[in-house]
């Protein structure tokens, strides 16, 4: 008899396909407005597009240095210095990656051993679950509770143990829209130091804020040498398809991260790195304008959702609105999300995809507002029909 081996490795069993990307495919199939996956439908700034074209025409078409083009690492070091007063050595502390997605996996693979615990604030961006599974980490979840959307000090304290290797912190937060304040970050910093834990921060929405300041955890006392800071060009410059992200970390951690990154991807797209380096020079005026534009879109979608009976929660940052859908008589967020696509023609992300246990997100749906006013207005009009259609079901 032939020996039958399991074809798929066990690590693939611990997670499912991305629900966010599934919703994108579903709405493309049925036709409708995609307010599910967070990618802008408006053009990237002409400066960054022109710079990319120049780089390609200038034959920057071969591998960049594995850990990033020198021009981009220099631009990043300058930017972190100017905006946050961080002292970043571009030679030893920066790794340019294929988006924040690869950055998170590379960082975790570099620091987490199978069986290590990783503290994750919940709800969380759905990638962190699979990221932990790929590393063989054991996630320990700490709730961010409605309505204040703060975590409880005691619950966070309890989550840290001698087995904790890392904590993942995402601020501005996807999906809650929270921008964590100094007091909250100080508690995380204190626990990291007390338990010798590394903080891995996802700061991809750092320039999309409506309230509060962005405080990189790395800038808090004692945190520079135990924080891995991740960000990306995707949301800041509306180029989610370029796959250019980066990691800022102490030299010792960077050395390990660069090895993982090298053998996973070799490097991020070379000409696009040149373009991001140039775009970073747009600096504060550009970042402020970005937030102002998103603030207007936030008002537009929030108003429409409120009128349509979705009980939206106003975000402080990032470009998502979480809604309470319990009023529509569905008891399953995924069924509701599918129904909304086929019957109303608008896609959102079911709340359960942001929780470790689906029942915790049953009443929630996330919409993004990184779309033009016209699309948001159209979505608003369609959503207005939700109540009637749900009642007639
Ligand atoms: N971060 C975006 C979101 O939450 C996009 C996710 C993705 O598909 N990479 O929708």
Short mmCIF file of C-alpha atoms and ligand atoms in Angstrom, two decimals:
data_model
loop_
_atom_site.label_atom_id
_atom_site.label_comp_id
_atom_site.label_asym_id
_atom_site.label_seq_id
_atom_site.Cartn_x
_atom_site.Cartn_y
_atom_site.Cartn_z
CA UNK A 1 0.00 0.00 0.00
CA UNK A 2 1.21 3.49 -0.81
CA UNK A 3 1.96 5.69 2.11
CA UNK A 4 -0.37 8.71 2.23
CA UNK A 5 1.17 11.83 3.66
CA UNK A 6 -0.68 14.92 4.71
CA UNK A 7 -0.32 17.25 1.75
CA UNK A 8 -0.66 20.58 3.52
CA UNK A 9 1.53 21.57 6.43
CA UNK A 10 -0.15 21.96 9.76
CA UNK A 11 0.63 25.66 9.88
CA UNK A 12 -1.90 26.29 7.11
CA UNK A 13 -4.69 24.76 9.18
CA UNK A 14 -4.57 27.46 11.84
CA UNK A 15 -6.13 30.16 9.68
CA UNK A 16 -8.61 30.71 6.88
CA UNK A 17 -8.56 32.76 3.73
CA UNK A 18 -8.71 36.54 4.24
CA UNK A 19 -12.33 37.63 4.65
CA UNK A 20 -11.45 41.20 3.62
CA UNK A 21 -10.10 40.04 0.28
CA UNK A 22 -12.94 37.55 -0.14
CA UNK A 23 -15.44 40.43 0.14
CA UNK A 24 -13.54 42.29 -2.59
CA UNK A 25 -13.86 39.29 -4.90
CA UNK A 26 -17.53 38.82 -4.04
CA UNK A 27 -18.50 42.41 -4.76
CA UNK A 28 -16.53 42.32 -8.01
CA UNK A 29 -18.55 39.26 -9.03
CA UNK A 30 -21.96 40.69 -8.13
CA UNK A 31 -21.25 44.30 -9.06
CA UNK A 32 -21.59 46.89 -6.31
CA UNK A 33 -19.58 49.31 -4.25
CA UNK A 34 -16.57 47.97 -2.41
CA UNK A 35 -16.33 49.58 1.02
CA UNK A 36 -14.68 46.41 2.34
CA UNK A 37 -10.98 46.30 1.52
CA UNK A 38 -9.11 49.46 2.47
CA UNK A 39 -7.66 50.73 -0.77
CA UNK A 40 -8.29 54.21 -2.21
CA UNK A 41 -10.12 54.53 -5.53
CA UNK A 42 -8.58 57.93 -6.21
CA UNK A 43 -5.20 58.65 -7.82
CA UNK A 44 -1.90 58.69 -5.98
CA UNK A 45 -0.16 62.10 -5.87
CA UNK A 46 1.35 63.03 -9.25
CA UNK A 47 4.73 63.61 -7.55
CA UNK A 48 5.06 59.96 -6.56
CA UNK A 49 3.82 58.66 -9.91
CA UNK A 50 6.21 60.90 -11.84
CA UNK A 51 9.10 59.82 -9.64
CA UNK A 52 8.30 56.14 -10.30
CA UNK A 53 8.21 56.74 -14.05
CA UNK A 54 11.52 58.57 -13.89
CA UNK A 55 13.08 55.73 -11.94
CA UNK A 56 11.94 53.13 -14.47
CA UNK A 57 13.07 55.29 -17.39
CA UNK A 58 16.35 55.78 -15.59
CA UNK A 59 16.74 51.98 -15.54
CA UNK A 60 16.35 51.42 -11.85
CA UNK A 61 14.94 48.03 -12.72
CA UNK A 62 17.18 45.50 -11.00
CA UNK A 63 17.23 44.36 -7.39
CA UNK A 64 17.66 47.10 -4.87
CA UNK A 65 19.89 46.33 -1.90
CA UNK A 66 18.01 43.63 0.00
CA UNK A 67 17.20 45.81 3.01
CA UNK A 68 16.27 48.84 0.94
CA UNK A 69 17.52 51.42 -1.53
CA UNK A 70 19.92 53.81 0.24
CA UNK A 71 17.86 56.80 -0.93
CA UNK A 72 14.71 55.46 0.73
CA UNK A 73 16.46 54.49 3.94
CA UNK A 74 17.99 57.97 4.14
CA UNK A 75 14.61 59.60 3.48
CA UNK A 76 13.00 57.45 6.17
CA UNK A 77 15.69 58.23 8.73
CA UNK A 78 15.22 61.95 8.03
CA UNK A 79 11.42 61.68 8.25
CA UNK A 80 11.42 59.79 11.56
CA UNK A 81 13.86 62.37 12.93
CA UNK A 82 11.82 65.36 11.76
CA UNK A 83 8.38 64.10 12.74
CA UNK A 84 9.08 62.21 15.95
CA UNK A 85 12.63 63.07 17.00
CA UNK A 86 13.70 59.46 16.52
CA UNK A 87 17.38 58.76 16.00
CA UNK A 88 17.36 56.18 13.20
CA UNK A 89 20.56 54.92 11.60
CA UNK A 90 19.68 54.16 7.95
CA UNK A 91 22.59 51.72 7.70
CA UNK A 92 21.69 49.53 10.65
CA UNK A 93 18.09 50.16 11.68
CA UNK A 94 15.88 50.11 8.58
CA UNK A 95 14.56 47.25 6.46
CA UNK A 96 12.40 48.06 3.43
CA UNK A 97 9.81 45.33 2.86
CA UNK A 98 7.01 44.30 0.49
CA UNK A 99 4.38 46.28 2.34
CA UNK A 100 3.58 46.32 6.05
CA UNK A 101 2.19 42.82 5.55
CA UNK A 102 5.59 41.33 4.84
CA UNK A 103 7.10 43.61 7.49
CA UNK A 104 4.87 42.09 10.17
CA UNK A 105 5.61 38.49 9.16
CA UNK A 106 9.36 39.11 8.81
CA UNK A 107 9.50 40.88 12.17
CA UNK A 108 7.59 38.14 13.98
CA UNK A 109 9.53 35.33 12.30
CA UNK A 110 12.72 37.05 13.40
CA UNK A 111 11.82 37.30 17.07
CA UNK A 112 9.20 34.67 17.93
CA UNK A 113 9.93 30.99 18.58
CA UNK A 114 7.19 28.39 18.28
CA UNK A 115 5.27 28.31 21.55
CA UNK A 116 6.10 31.90 22.51
CA UNK A 117 3.15 34.05 23.49
CA UNK A 118 2.26 37.21 21.61
CA UNK A 119 -0.17 39.70 23.14
CA UNK A 120 -2.72 41.06 20.65
CA UNK A 121 -5.30 43.76 21.33
CA UNK A 122 -8.70 42.64 20.10
CA UNK A 123 -10.42 43.44 17.72
CA UNK A 124 -7.35 43.31 15.49
CA UNK A 125 -6.48 43.60 11.82
CA UNK A 126 -7.14 40.13 10.49
CA UNK A 127 -3.54 39.45 9.32
CA UNK A 128 -2.20 39.23 12.86
CA UNK A 129 -3.92 35.88 13.47
CA UNK A 130 -2.32 34.10 10.49
CA UNK A 131 0.95 35.95 11.20
CA UNK A 132 1.03 34.41 14.66
CA UNK A 133 0.07 30.98 13.27
CA UNK A 134 2.87 31.08 10.67
CA UNK A 135 5.37 31.69 13.47
CA UNK A 136 3.85 29.04 15.72
CA UNK A 137 3.14 31.73 18.31
CA UNK A 138 0.34 31.51 20.83
CA UNK A 139 -1.73 34.70 20.66
CA UNK A 140 -3.10 36.06 23.93
CA UNK A 141 -5.97 38.47 23.32
CA UNK A 142 -6.80 41.58 25.33
CA UNK A 143 -10.14 43.22 24.57
CA UNK A 144 -10.54 46.82 23.47
CA UNK A 145 -14.05 47.35 24.79
CA UNK A 146 -16.90 49.40 23.40
CA UNK A 147 -17.87 52.23 23.96
CA UNK A 148 -14.63 53.83 25.22
CA UNK A 149 -12.59 51.41 23.11
CA UNK A 150 -9.86 51.28 25.71
CA UNK A 151 -8.22 48.17 27.10
CA UNK A 152 -8.40 47.56 30.84
CA UNK A 153 -5.14 47.95 32.72
CA UNK A 154 -5.73 44.79 34.73
CA UNK A 155 -6.54 42.68 31.69
CA UNK A 156 -3.41 43.84 29.90
CA UNK A 157 -1.28 43.15 32.99
CA UNK A 158 -2.69 39.66 33.24
CA UNK A 159 -1.90 38.94 29.57
CA UNK A 160 1.84 39.48 30.06
CA UNK A 161 3.70 36.47 31.41
CA UNK A 162 7.22 35.01 31.41
CA UNK A 163 6.27 33.33 28.12
CA UNK A 164 5.35 36.61 26.40
CA UNK A 165 7.81 37.46 23.66
CA UNK A 166 6.02 40.28 21.88
CA UNK A 167 2.99 42.55 21.89
CA UNK A 168 1.42 43.81 18.67
CA UNK A 169 0.19 47.41 18.86
CA UNK A 170 -1.69 49.00 15.97
CA UNK A 171 -2.29 52.74 16.29
CA UNK A 172 -4.20 54.44 14.69
CA UNK A 173 -6.18 51.25 15.03
CA UNK A 174 -7.84 49.13 12.39
CA UNK A 175 -10.78 48.40 12.78
CA UNK A 176 -11.76 50.48 15.85
CA UNK A 177 -10.34 53.82 14.70
CA UNK A 178 -8.77 54.43 18.11
CA UNK A 179 -5.62 56.53 18.35
CA UNK A 180 -4.05 55.28 21.55
CA UNK A 181 -3.06 58.06 23.94
CA UNK A 182 0.11 58.49 25.93
CA UNK A 183 -1.30 56.94 29.10
CA UNK A 184 -2.28 53.77 27.28
CA UNK A 185 1.06 53.54 25.47
CA UNK A 186 2.94 54.16 28.72
CA UNK A 187 1.25 51.17 30.29
CA UNK A 188 2.27 48.98 27.35
CA UNK A 189 5.81 50.35 27.60
CA UNK A 190 5.94 49.64 31.34
CA UNK A 191 4.81 46.04 30.84
CA UNK A 192 7.25 45.46 27.98
CA UNK A 193 10.11 46.53 30.21
CA UNK A 194 8.90 44.65 33.25
CA UNK A 195 8.57 41.38 31.28
CA UNK A 196 11.38 41.90 28.75
CA UNK A 197 8.96 41.95 25.82
CA UNK A 198 9.40 43.40 22.33
CA UNK A 199 6.68 45.71 20.99
CA UNK A 200 5.85 45.32 17.32
CA UNK A 201 3.86 48.34 16.21
CA UNK A 202 1.80 48.69 13.06
CA UNK A 203 1.69 52.44 12.40
CA UNK A 204 0.50 52.33 8.81
CA UNK A 205 -2.27 54.90 9.50
CA UNK A 206 0.09 57.32 11.29
CA UNK A 207 -0.80 60.16 8.90
CA UNK A 208 -4.56 59.55 8.85
CA UNK A 209 -5.88 61.10 12.06
CA UNK A 210 -8.79 63.30 13.18
CA UNK A 211 -8.10 63.46 16.92
CA UNK A 212 -5.02 63.02 19.06
CA UNK A 213 -1.35 62.92 18.18
CA UNK A 214 0.50 59.97 16.74
CA UNK A 215 2.98 58.79 19.34
CA UNK A 216 5.33 56.06 18.11
CA UNK A 217 5.80 53.61 20.97
CA UNK A 218 9.53 53.64 20.18
CA UNK A 219 9.72 57.25 21.44
CA UNK A 220 8.61 56.38 24.98
CA UNK A 221 11.24 56.06 27.71
CA UNK A 222 13.08 52.75 27.54
CA UNK A 223 11.33 51.61 24.34
CA UNK A 224 13.80 52.55 21.57
CA UNK A 225 15.75 49.33 22.01
CA UNK A 226 12.69 47.08 22.32
CA UNK A 227 10.33 48.40 19.66
CA UNK A 228 9.94 47.26 16.07
CA UNK A 229 8.14 50.07 14.22
CA UNK A 230 6.32 49.16 11.03
CA UNK A 231 4.80 51.50 8.48
CA UNK A 232 4.30 51.75 4.76
CA UNK A 233 3.75 53.93 1.73
CA UNK A 234 0.45 52.17 0.96
CA UNK A 235 -2.00 54.32 2.89
CA UNK A 236 0.12 57.48 3.19
CA UNK A 237 0.58 57.86 -0.57
CA UNK A 238 -2.47 55.86 -1.77
CA UNK A 239 -0.33 53.18 -3.41
CA UNK A 240 -1.52 49.95 -1.78
CA UNK A 241 -0.56 47.94 -4.88
CA UNK A 242 3.07 49.04 -4.87
CA UNK A 243 3.99 46.94 -1.87
CA UNK A 244 6.54 49.23 -0.27
CA UNK A 245 6.68 49.13 3.50
CA UNK A 246 9.41 49.31 6.11
CA UNK A 247 10.64 48.35 9.53
CA UNK A 248 12.57 50.53 11.94
CA UNK A 249 14.20 48.52 14.72
CA UNK A 250 17.30 48.50 16.90
CA UNK A 251 20.39 47.25 15.04
CA UNK A 252 20.47 43.91 16.85
CA UNK A 253 16.89 43.09 15.87
CA UNK A 254 17.30 44.52 12.39
CA UNK A 255 20.14 42.07 11.72
CA UNK A 256 17.77 39.12 12.27
CA UNK A 257 14.83 40.76 10.49
CA UNK A 258 16.97 41.46 7.40
CA UNK A 259 17.93 37.80 7.12
CA UNK A 260 14.30 36.65 7.19
CA UNK A 261 13.26 39.38 4.76
CA UNK A 262 16.11 38.53 2.37
CA UNK A 263 15.14 34.89 1.99
CA UNK A 264 11.41 35.58 1.87
CA UNK A 265 11.40 38.27 -0.81
CA UNK A 266 14.96 39.48 -1.63
CA UNK A 267 13.52 42.97 -1.66
CA UNK A 268 10.76 45.42 -2.46
CA UNK A 269 10.29 46.87 -5.99
CA UNK A 270 13.39 48.97 -6.73
CA UNK A 271 11.96 51.83 -8.83
CA UNK A 272 9.03 52.26 -6.46
CA UNK A 273 11.42 52.60 -3.54
CA UNK A 274 13.03 55.57 -5.33
CA UNK A 275 9.59 57.10 -5.82
CA UNK A 276 8.66 56.70 -2.14
CA UNK A 277 11.99 58.28 -1.16
CA UNK A 278 11.08 61.35 -3.22
CA UNK A 279 7.49 61.46 -1.99
CA UNK A 280 8.57 61.50 1.66
CA UNK A 281 10.07 64.93 0.97
CA UNK A 282 6.50 66.24 0.56
CA UNK A 283 6.53 66.11 4.36
CA UNK A 284 4.14 67.60 6.87
CA UNK A 285 2.03 69.78 4.52
CA UNK A 286 1.20 66.69 2.50
CA UNK A 287 0.42 64.57 5.58
CA UNK A 288 -1.87 67.31 6.95
CA UNK A 289 -3.72 67.53 3.66
CA UNK A 290 -4.16 63.77 3.63
CA UNK A 291 -5.84 63.82 7.05
CA UNK A 292 -8.05 66.77 6.06
CA UNK A 293 -9.27 64.93 2.97
CA UNK A 294 -10.07 61.83 4.97
CA UNK A 295 -11.85 63.88 7.64
CA UNK A 296 -14.30 65.13 5.00
CA UNK A 297 -14.87 61.59 3.72
CA UNK A 298 -15.37 60.39 7.27
CA UNK A 299 -18.15 62.96 7.81
CA UNK A 300 -19.79 61.96 4.56
CA UNK A 301 -19.91 58.22 5.23
CA UNK A 302 -20.65 58.62 8.94
CA UNK A 303 -23.70 60.78 8.17
CA UNK A 304 -24.96 58.35 5.55
CA UNK A 305 -24.54 55.37 7.89
CA UNK A 306 -26.30 57.15 10.72
CA UNK A 307 -29.27 58.02 8.50
CA UNK A 308 -29.43 54.46 7.22
CA UNK A 309 -29.62 53.03 10.76
CA UNK A 310 -26.17 51.47 11.00
CA UNK A 311 -25.21 52.98 14.41
CA UNK A 312 -21.74 54.00 13.25
CA UNK A 313 -18.87 54.74 15.67
CA UNK A 314 -16.80 57.82 14.87
CA UNK A 315 -13.12 56.89 14.37
CA UNK A 316 -10.24 59.05 15.71
CA UNK A 317 -7.91 57.78 13.01
CA UNK A 318 -7.45 55.35 10.08
CA UNK A 319 -10.18 55.15 7.43
CA UNK A 320 -12.74 52.69 8.71
CA UNK A 321 -16.09 52.99 10.47
CA UNK A 322 -17.33 50.14 12.63
CA UNK A 323 -21.10 49.81 12.72
CA UNK A 324 -23.54 47.99 14.94
CA UNK A 325 -25.81 45.95 12.69
CA UNK A 326 -27.88 44.29 15.41
CA UNK A 327 -30.87 46.47 14.49
CA UNK A 328 -31.35 44.80 11.13
CA UNK A 329 -32.50 41.46 12.48
CA UNK A 330 -29.60 39.34 11.28
CA UNK A 331 -27.75 37.28 13.81
CA UNK A 332 -24.73 36.53 11.70
CA UNK A 333 -22.42 39.28 10.48
CA UNK A 334 -21.08 37.21 7.59
CA UNK A 335 -24.56 36.35 6.34
CA UNK A 336 -25.45 40.04 6.64
CA UNK A 337 -22.32 41.11 4.73
CA UNK A 338 -23.09 38.69 1.90
CA UNK A 339 -26.73 39.78 1.81
CA UNK A 340 -25.69 43.44 1.75
CA UNK A 341 -23.56 42.79 -1.33
CA UNK A 342 -26.21 40.92 -3.29
CA UNK A 343 -29.31 42.87 -2.16
CA UNK A 344 -28.08 46.39 -1.44
CA UNK A 345 -24.95 46.44 -3.59
CA UNK A 346 -22.45 47.57 -0.94
CA UNK A 347 -19.61 45.52 0.54
CA UNK A 348 -18.32 45.81 4.10
CA UNK A 349 -16.20 43.49 6.22
CA UNK A 350 -17.96 41.22 8.73
CA UNK A 351 -16.97 42.07 12.28
CA UNK A 352 -16.06 38.49 13.14
CA UNK A 353 -12.96 38.68 10.97
CA UNK A 354 -11.41 41.01 13.55
CA UNK A 355 -11.89 38.68 16.51
CA UNK A 356 -10.39 35.41 17.71
CA UNK A 357 -13.88 34.03 18.35
CA UNK A 358 -16.46 34.85 15.65
CA UNK A 359 -19.29 35.42 18.14
CA UNK A 360 -17.49 38.50 19.49
CA UNK A 361 -17.96 40.29 16.16
CA UNK A 362 -21.44 39.05 15.27
CA UNK A 363 -23.06 42.49 15.55
CA UNK A 364 -20.39 44.44 13.73
CA UNK A 365 -19.61 45.43 10.17
CA UNK A 366 -16.70 47.59 8.99
CA UNK A 367 -16.92 50.05 6.12
CA UNK A 368 -14.01 51.99 4.66
CA UNK A 369 -14.27 55.58 3.49
CA UNK A 370 -11.10 55.72 1.38
CA UNK A 371 -13.23 56.43 -1.68
CA UNK A 372 -14.22 59.50 -3.69
CA UNK A 373 -17.22 61.56 -2.53
CA UNK A 374 -19.19 60.34 -5.50
CA UNK A 375 -18.73 56.68 -4.56
CA UNK A 376 -19.46 57.39 -0.89
CA UNK A 377 -22.67 59.26 -1.83
CA UNK A 378 -23.75 56.43 -4.09
CA UNK A 379 -23.04 53.93 -1.30
CA UNK A 380 -25.00 56.11 1.12
CA UNK A 381 -28.04 56.08 -1.16
CA UNK A 382 -27.93 52.34 -1.55
CA UNK A 383 -27.48 51.83 2.19
CA UNK A 384 -30.61 53.90 2.81
CA UNK A 385 -32.61 51.00 1.35
CA UNK A 386 -31.16 48.47 3.83
CA UNK A 387 -33.84 48.79 6.49
CA UNK A 388 -36.75 48.26 4.07
CA UNK A 389 -35.10 45.36 2.34
CA UNK A 390 -34.20 43.72 5.65
CA UNK A 391 -37.79 44.09 6.86
CA UNK A 392 -39.19 42.58 3.66
CA UNK A 393 -36.88 39.60 3.84
N1 LIG B 1 -5.48 47.04 5.49
C1 LIG B 1 -6.57 47.03 4.55
C2 LIG B 1 -7.85 46.60 5.22
O1 LIG B 1 -7.89 46.39 6.41
C3 LIG B 1 -6.27 46.17 3.38
C4 LIG B 1 -6.06 44.76 3.73
C5 LIG B 1 -5.41 44.00 2.66
O2 LIG B 1 -6.12 43.39 1.89
N2 LIG B 1 -4.11 43.97 2.60
O3 LIG B 1 -8.85 46.53 4.56
#
